[in-house]
PDB file of C-alpha atoms and ligand atoms in Angstrom:
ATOM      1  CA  UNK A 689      -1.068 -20.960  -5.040  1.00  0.00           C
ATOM      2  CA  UNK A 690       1.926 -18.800  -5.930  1.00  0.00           C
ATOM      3  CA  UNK A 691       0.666 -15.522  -7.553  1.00  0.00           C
ATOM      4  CA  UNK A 692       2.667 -14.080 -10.220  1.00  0.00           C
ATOM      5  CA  UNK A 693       4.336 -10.330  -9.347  1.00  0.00           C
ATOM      6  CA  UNK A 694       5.316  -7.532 -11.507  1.00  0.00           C
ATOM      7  CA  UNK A 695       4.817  -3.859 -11.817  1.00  0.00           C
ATOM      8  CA  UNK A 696       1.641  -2.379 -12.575  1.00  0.00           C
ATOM      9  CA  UNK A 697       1.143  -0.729 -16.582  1.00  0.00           C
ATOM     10  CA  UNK A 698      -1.084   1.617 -17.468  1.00  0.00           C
ATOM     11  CA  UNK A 699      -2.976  -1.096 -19.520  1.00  0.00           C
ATOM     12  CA  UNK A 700      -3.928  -2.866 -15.683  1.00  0.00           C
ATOM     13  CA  UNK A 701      -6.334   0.584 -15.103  1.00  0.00           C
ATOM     14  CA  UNK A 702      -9.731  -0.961 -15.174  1.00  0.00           C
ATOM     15  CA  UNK A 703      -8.754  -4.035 -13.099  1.00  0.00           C
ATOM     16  CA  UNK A 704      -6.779  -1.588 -10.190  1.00  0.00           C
ATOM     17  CA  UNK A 705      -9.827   0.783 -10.706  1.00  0.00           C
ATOM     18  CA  UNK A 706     -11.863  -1.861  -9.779  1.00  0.00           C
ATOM     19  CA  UNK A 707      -9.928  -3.675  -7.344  1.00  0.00           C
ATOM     20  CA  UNK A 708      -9.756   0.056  -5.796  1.00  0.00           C
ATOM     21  CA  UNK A 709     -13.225   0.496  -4.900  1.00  0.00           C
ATOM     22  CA  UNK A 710     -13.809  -3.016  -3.862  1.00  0.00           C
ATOM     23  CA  UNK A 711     -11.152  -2.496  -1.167  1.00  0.00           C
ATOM     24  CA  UNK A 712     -10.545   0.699  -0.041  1.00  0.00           C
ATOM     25  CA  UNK A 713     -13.464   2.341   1.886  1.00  0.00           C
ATOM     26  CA  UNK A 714     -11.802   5.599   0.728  1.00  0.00           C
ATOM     27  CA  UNK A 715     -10.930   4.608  -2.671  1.00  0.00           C
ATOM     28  CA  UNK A 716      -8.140   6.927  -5.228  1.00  0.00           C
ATOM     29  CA  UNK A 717     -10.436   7.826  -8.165  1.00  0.00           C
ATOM     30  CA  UNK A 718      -9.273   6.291 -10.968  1.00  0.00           C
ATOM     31  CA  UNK A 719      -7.529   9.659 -12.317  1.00  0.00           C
ATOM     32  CA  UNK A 720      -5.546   9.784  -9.165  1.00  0.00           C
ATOM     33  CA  UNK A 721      -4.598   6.221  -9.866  1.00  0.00           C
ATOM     34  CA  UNK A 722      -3.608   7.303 -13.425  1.00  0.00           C
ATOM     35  CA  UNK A 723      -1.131   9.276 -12.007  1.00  0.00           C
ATOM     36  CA  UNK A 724       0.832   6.963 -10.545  1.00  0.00           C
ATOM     37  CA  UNK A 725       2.609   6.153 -13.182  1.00  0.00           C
ATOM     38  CA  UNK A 726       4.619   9.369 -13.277  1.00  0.00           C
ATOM     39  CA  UNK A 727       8.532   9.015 -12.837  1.00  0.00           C
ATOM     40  CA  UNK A 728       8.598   8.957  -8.623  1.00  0.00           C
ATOM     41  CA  UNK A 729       6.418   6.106  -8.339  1.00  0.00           C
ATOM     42  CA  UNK A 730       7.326   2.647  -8.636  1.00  0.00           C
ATOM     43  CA  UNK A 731       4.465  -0.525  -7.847  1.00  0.00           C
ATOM     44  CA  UNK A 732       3.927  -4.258  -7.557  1.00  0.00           C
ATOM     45  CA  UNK A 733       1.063  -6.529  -8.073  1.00  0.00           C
ATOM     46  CA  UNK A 734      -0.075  -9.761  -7.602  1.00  0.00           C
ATOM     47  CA  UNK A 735      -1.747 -12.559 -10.327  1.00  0.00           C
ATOM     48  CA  UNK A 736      -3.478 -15.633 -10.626  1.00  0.00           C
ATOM     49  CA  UNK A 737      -5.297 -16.923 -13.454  1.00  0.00           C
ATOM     50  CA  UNK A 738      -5.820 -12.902 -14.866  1.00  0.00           C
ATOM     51  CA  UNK A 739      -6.808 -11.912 -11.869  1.00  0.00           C
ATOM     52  CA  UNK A 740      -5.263  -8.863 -10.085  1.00  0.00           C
ATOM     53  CA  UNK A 741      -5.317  -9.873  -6.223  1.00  0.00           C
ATOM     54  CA  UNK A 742      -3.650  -6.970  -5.150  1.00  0.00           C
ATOM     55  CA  UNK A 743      -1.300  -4.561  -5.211  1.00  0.00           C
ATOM     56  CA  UNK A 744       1.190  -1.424  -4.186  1.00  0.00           C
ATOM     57  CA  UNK A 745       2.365   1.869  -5.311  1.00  0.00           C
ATOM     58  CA  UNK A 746       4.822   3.750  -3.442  1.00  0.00           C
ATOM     59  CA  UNK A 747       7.142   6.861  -4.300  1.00  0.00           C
ATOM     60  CA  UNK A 748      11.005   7.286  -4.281  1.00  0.00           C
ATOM     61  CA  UNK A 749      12.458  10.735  -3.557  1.00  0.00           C
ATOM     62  CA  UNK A 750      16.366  10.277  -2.674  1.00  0.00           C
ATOM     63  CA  UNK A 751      17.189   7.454  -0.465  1.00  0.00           C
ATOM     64  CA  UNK A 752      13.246   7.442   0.994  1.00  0.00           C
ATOM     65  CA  UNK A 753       9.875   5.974   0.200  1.00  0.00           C
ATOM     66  CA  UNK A 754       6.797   6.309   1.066  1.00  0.00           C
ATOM     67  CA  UNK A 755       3.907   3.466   0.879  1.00  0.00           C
ATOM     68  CA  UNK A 756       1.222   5.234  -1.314  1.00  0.00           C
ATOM     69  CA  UNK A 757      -1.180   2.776  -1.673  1.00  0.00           C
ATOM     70  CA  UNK A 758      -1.622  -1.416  -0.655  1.00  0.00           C
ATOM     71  CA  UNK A 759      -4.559  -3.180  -1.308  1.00  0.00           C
ATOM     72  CA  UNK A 760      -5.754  -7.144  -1.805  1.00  0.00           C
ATOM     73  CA  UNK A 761      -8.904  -7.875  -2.890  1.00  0.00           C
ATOM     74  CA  UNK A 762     -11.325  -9.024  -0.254  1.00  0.00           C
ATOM     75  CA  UNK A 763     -11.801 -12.526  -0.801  1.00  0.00           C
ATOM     76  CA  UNK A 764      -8.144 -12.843  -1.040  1.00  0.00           C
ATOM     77  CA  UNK A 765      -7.817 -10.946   2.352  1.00  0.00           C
ATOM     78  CA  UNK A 766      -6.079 -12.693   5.606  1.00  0.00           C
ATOM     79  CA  UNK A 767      -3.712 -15.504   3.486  1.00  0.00           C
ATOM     80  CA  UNK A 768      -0.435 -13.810   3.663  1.00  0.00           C
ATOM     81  CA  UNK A 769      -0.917 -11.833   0.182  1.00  0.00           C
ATOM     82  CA  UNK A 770      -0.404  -8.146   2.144  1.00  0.00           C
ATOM     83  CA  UNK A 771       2.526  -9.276   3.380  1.00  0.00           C
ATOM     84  CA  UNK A 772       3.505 -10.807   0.451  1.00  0.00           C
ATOM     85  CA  UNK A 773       3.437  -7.573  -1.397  1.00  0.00           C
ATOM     86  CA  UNK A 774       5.319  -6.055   1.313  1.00  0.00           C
ATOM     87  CA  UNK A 775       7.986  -8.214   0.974  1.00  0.00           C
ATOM     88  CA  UNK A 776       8.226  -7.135  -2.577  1.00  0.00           C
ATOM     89  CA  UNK A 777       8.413  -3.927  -1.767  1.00  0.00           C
ATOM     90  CA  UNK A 778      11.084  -3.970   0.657  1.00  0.00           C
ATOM     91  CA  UNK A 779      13.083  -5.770  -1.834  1.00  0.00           C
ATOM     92  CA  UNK A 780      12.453  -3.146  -4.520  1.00  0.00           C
ATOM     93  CA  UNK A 781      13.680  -0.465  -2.197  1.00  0.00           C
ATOM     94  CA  UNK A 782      16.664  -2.311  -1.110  1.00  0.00           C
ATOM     95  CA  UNK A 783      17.618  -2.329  -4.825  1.00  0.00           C
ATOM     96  CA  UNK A 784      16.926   0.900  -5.244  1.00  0.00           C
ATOM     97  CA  UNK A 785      19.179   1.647  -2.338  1.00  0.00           C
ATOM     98  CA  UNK A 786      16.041   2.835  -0.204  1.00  0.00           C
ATOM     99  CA  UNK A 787      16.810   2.904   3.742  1.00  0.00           C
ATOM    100  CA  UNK A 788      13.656   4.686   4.940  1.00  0.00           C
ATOM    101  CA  UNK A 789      10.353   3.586   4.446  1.00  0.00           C
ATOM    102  CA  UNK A 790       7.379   6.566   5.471  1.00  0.00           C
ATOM    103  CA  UNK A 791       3.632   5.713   5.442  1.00  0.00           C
ATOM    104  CA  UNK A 792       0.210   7.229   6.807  1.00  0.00           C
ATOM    105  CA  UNK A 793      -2.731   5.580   7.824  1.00  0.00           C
ATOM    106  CA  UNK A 794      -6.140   6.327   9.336  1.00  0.00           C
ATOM    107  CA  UNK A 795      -6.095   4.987  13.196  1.00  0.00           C
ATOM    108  CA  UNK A 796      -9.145   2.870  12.740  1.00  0.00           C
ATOM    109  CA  UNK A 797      -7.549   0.825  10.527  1.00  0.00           C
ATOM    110  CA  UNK A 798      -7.017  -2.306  12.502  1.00  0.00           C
ATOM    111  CA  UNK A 799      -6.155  -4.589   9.661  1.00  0.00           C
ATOM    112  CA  UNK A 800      -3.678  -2.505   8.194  1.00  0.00           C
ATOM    113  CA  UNK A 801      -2.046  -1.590  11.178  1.00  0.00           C
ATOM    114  CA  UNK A 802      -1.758  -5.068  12.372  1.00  0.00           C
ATOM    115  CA  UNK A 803       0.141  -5.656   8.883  1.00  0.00           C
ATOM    116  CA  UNK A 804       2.974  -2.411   9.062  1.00  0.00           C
ATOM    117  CA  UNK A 805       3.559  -3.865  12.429  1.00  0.00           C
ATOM    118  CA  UNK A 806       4.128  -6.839  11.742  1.00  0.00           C
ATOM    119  CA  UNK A 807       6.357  -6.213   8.844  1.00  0.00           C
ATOM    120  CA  UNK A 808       8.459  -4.224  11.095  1.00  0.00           C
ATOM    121  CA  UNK A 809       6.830  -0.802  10.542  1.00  0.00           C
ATOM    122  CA  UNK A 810       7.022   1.751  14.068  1.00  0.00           C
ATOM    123  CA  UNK A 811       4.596   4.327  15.179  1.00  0.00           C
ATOM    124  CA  UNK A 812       6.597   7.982  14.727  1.00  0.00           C
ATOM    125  CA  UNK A 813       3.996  10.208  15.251  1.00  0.00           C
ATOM    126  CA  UNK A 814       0.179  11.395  14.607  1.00  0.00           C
ATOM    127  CA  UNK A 815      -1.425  13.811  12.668  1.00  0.00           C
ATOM    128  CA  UNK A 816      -4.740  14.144  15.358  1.00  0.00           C
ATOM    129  CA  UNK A 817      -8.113  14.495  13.220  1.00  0.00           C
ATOM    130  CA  UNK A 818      -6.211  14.292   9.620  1.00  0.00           C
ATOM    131  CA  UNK A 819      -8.357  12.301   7.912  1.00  0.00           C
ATOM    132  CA  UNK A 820     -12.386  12.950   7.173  1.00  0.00           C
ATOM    133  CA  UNK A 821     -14.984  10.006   8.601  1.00  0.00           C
ATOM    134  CA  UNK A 822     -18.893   9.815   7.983  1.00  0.00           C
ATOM    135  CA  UNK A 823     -19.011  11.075  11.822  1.00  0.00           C
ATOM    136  CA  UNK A 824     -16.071  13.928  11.789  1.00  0.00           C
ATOM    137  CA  UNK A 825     -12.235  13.391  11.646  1.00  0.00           C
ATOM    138  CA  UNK A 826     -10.097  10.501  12.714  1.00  0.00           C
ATOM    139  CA  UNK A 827      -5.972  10.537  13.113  1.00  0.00           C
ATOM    140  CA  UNK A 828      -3.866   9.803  10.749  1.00  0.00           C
ATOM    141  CA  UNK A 829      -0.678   7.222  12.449  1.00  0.00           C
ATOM    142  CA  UNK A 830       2.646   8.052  10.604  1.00  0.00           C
ATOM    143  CA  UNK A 831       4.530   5.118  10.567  1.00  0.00           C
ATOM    144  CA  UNK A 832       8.435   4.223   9.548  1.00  0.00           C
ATOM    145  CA  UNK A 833      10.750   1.521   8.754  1.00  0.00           C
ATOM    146  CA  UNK A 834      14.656   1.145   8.334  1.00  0.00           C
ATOM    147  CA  UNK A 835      15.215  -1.343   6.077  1.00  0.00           C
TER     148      UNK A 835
HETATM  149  C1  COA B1096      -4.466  -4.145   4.812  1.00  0.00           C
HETATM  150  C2  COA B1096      -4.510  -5.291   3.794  1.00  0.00           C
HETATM  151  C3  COA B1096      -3.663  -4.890   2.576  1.00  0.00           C
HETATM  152  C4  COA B1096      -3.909  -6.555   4.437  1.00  0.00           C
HETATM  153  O1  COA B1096      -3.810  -7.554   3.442  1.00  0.00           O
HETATM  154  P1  COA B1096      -4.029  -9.100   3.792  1.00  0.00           P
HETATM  155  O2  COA B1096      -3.647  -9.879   2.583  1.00  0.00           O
HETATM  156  O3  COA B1096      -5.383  -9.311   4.329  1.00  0.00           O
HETATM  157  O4  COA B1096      -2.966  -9.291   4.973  1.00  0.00           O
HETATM  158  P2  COA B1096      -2.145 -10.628   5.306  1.00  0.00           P
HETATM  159  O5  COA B1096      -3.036 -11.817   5.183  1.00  0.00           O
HETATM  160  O6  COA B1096      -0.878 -10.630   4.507  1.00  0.00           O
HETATM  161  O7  COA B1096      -1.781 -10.390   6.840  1.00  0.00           O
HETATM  162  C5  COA B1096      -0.464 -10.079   7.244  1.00  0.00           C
HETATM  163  C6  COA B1096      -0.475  -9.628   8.679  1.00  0.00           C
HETATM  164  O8  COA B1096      -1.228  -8.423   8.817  1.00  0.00           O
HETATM  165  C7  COA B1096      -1.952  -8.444  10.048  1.00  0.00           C
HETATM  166  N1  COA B1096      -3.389  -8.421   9.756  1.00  0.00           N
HETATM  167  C8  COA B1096      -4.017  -8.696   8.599  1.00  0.00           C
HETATM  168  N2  COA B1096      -5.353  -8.550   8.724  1.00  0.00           N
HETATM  169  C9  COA B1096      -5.550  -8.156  10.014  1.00  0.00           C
HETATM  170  C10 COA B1096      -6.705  -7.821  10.778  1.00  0.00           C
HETATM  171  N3  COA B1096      -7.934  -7.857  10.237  1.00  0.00           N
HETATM  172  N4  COA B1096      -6.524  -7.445  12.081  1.00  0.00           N
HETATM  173  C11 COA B1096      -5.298  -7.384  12.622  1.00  0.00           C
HETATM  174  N5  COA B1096      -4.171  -7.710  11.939  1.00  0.00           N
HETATM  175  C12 COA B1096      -4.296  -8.069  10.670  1.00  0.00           C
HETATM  176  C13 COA B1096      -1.562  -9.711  10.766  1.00  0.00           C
HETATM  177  O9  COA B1096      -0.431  -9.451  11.583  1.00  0.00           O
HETATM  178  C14 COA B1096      -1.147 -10.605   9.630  1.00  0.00           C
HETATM  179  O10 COA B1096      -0.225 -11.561   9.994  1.00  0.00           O
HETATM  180  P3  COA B1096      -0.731 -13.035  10.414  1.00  0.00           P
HETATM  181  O11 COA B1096      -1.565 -13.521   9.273  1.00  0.00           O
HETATM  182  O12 COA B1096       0.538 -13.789  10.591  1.00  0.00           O
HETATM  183  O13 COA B1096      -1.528 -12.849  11.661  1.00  0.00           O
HETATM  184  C15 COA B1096      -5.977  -5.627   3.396  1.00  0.00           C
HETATM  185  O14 COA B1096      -6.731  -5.842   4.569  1.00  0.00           O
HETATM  186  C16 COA B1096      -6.646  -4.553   2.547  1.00  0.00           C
HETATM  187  O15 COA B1096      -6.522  -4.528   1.318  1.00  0.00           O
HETATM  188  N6  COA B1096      -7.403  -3.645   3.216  1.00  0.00           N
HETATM  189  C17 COA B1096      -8.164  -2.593   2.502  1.00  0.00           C
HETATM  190  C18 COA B1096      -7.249  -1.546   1.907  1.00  0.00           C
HETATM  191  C19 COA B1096      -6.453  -0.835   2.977  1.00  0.00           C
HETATM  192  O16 COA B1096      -6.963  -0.480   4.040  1.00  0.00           O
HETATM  193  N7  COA B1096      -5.150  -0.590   2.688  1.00  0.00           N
HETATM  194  C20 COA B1096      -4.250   0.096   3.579  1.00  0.00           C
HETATM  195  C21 COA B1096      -4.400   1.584   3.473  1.00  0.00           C
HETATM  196  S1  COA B1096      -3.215   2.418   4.523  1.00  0.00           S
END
């Protein structure tokens, strides 16, 4: 299978909307994903058949980015489709002349994790009970990269 990638349009709302809340156990609203279609963003997503597996959105401010969102849908989860849309991204920013690559994410996040480090991503630091849980607060793991 060799999905097709390009960048998300506004018209790909309902199916990111949805993909959203399938994957995310704290999903953007679909407002916030709206938004990220203003001028600093820039995204990638994968296709088969019409159907959105996945995607990215990620800002640009001077030579940096910063990893907004990533998500594949879960019964495309664990075949290489994450990484895939990493790839893309790196290769977007190294157009864009992009050396340094930012990105949060909540500690429990094992799967996630797993993926920024093995895509080359390094631990820089920790913002300690960042994010919200059901139970309290968990830390957020601030991660970089230079491409
Ligand atoms: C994180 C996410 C995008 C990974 O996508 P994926 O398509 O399942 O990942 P891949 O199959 O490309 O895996 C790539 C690498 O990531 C790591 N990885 C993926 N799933 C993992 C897991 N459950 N545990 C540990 N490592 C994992 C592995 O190193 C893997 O490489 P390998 O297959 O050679 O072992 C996906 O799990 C997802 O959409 N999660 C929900 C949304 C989310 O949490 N997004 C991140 C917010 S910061």
């Amino acid at each position: 299978m060799q999905p097709e990638c390009r960048p998300l349009t506004p018209a790909d709302l309902d199916a990111m909307t949805a993909l959203e809340h399938s994957a995310h156990v704290h999903p953007w609203s679909r407002g916030l994903l709206a938004e990220a279609f203003g001028e600093r963003y820039f995204s990638g997503s994968l296709w088969h058949q019409g159907e959105l597996l996945g995607y990215f959105i990620a800002d640009r401010v001077l030579d940096e980015s910063t990893l907004m969102n990533i998500c594949v849908a879960p019964r495309w989860q664990g075949r290489g489709l994450g990484r895939q849309l990493l790839e893309h991204y790196f290769a977007r920013c190294r157009a864009l002349g992009l050396g340094w690559l930012w990105l949060e994410v909540r500690a429990s996040n094992r799967s996630a994790l797993g993926l920024y480090v093995a895509t080359g991503y390094e631990e820089s630091g920790r913002r300690r009970n960042y994010y919200p849980t059901a139970e309290g607060h968990e830390d957020a793991v601030l991660m970089q990269k230079r491409l």
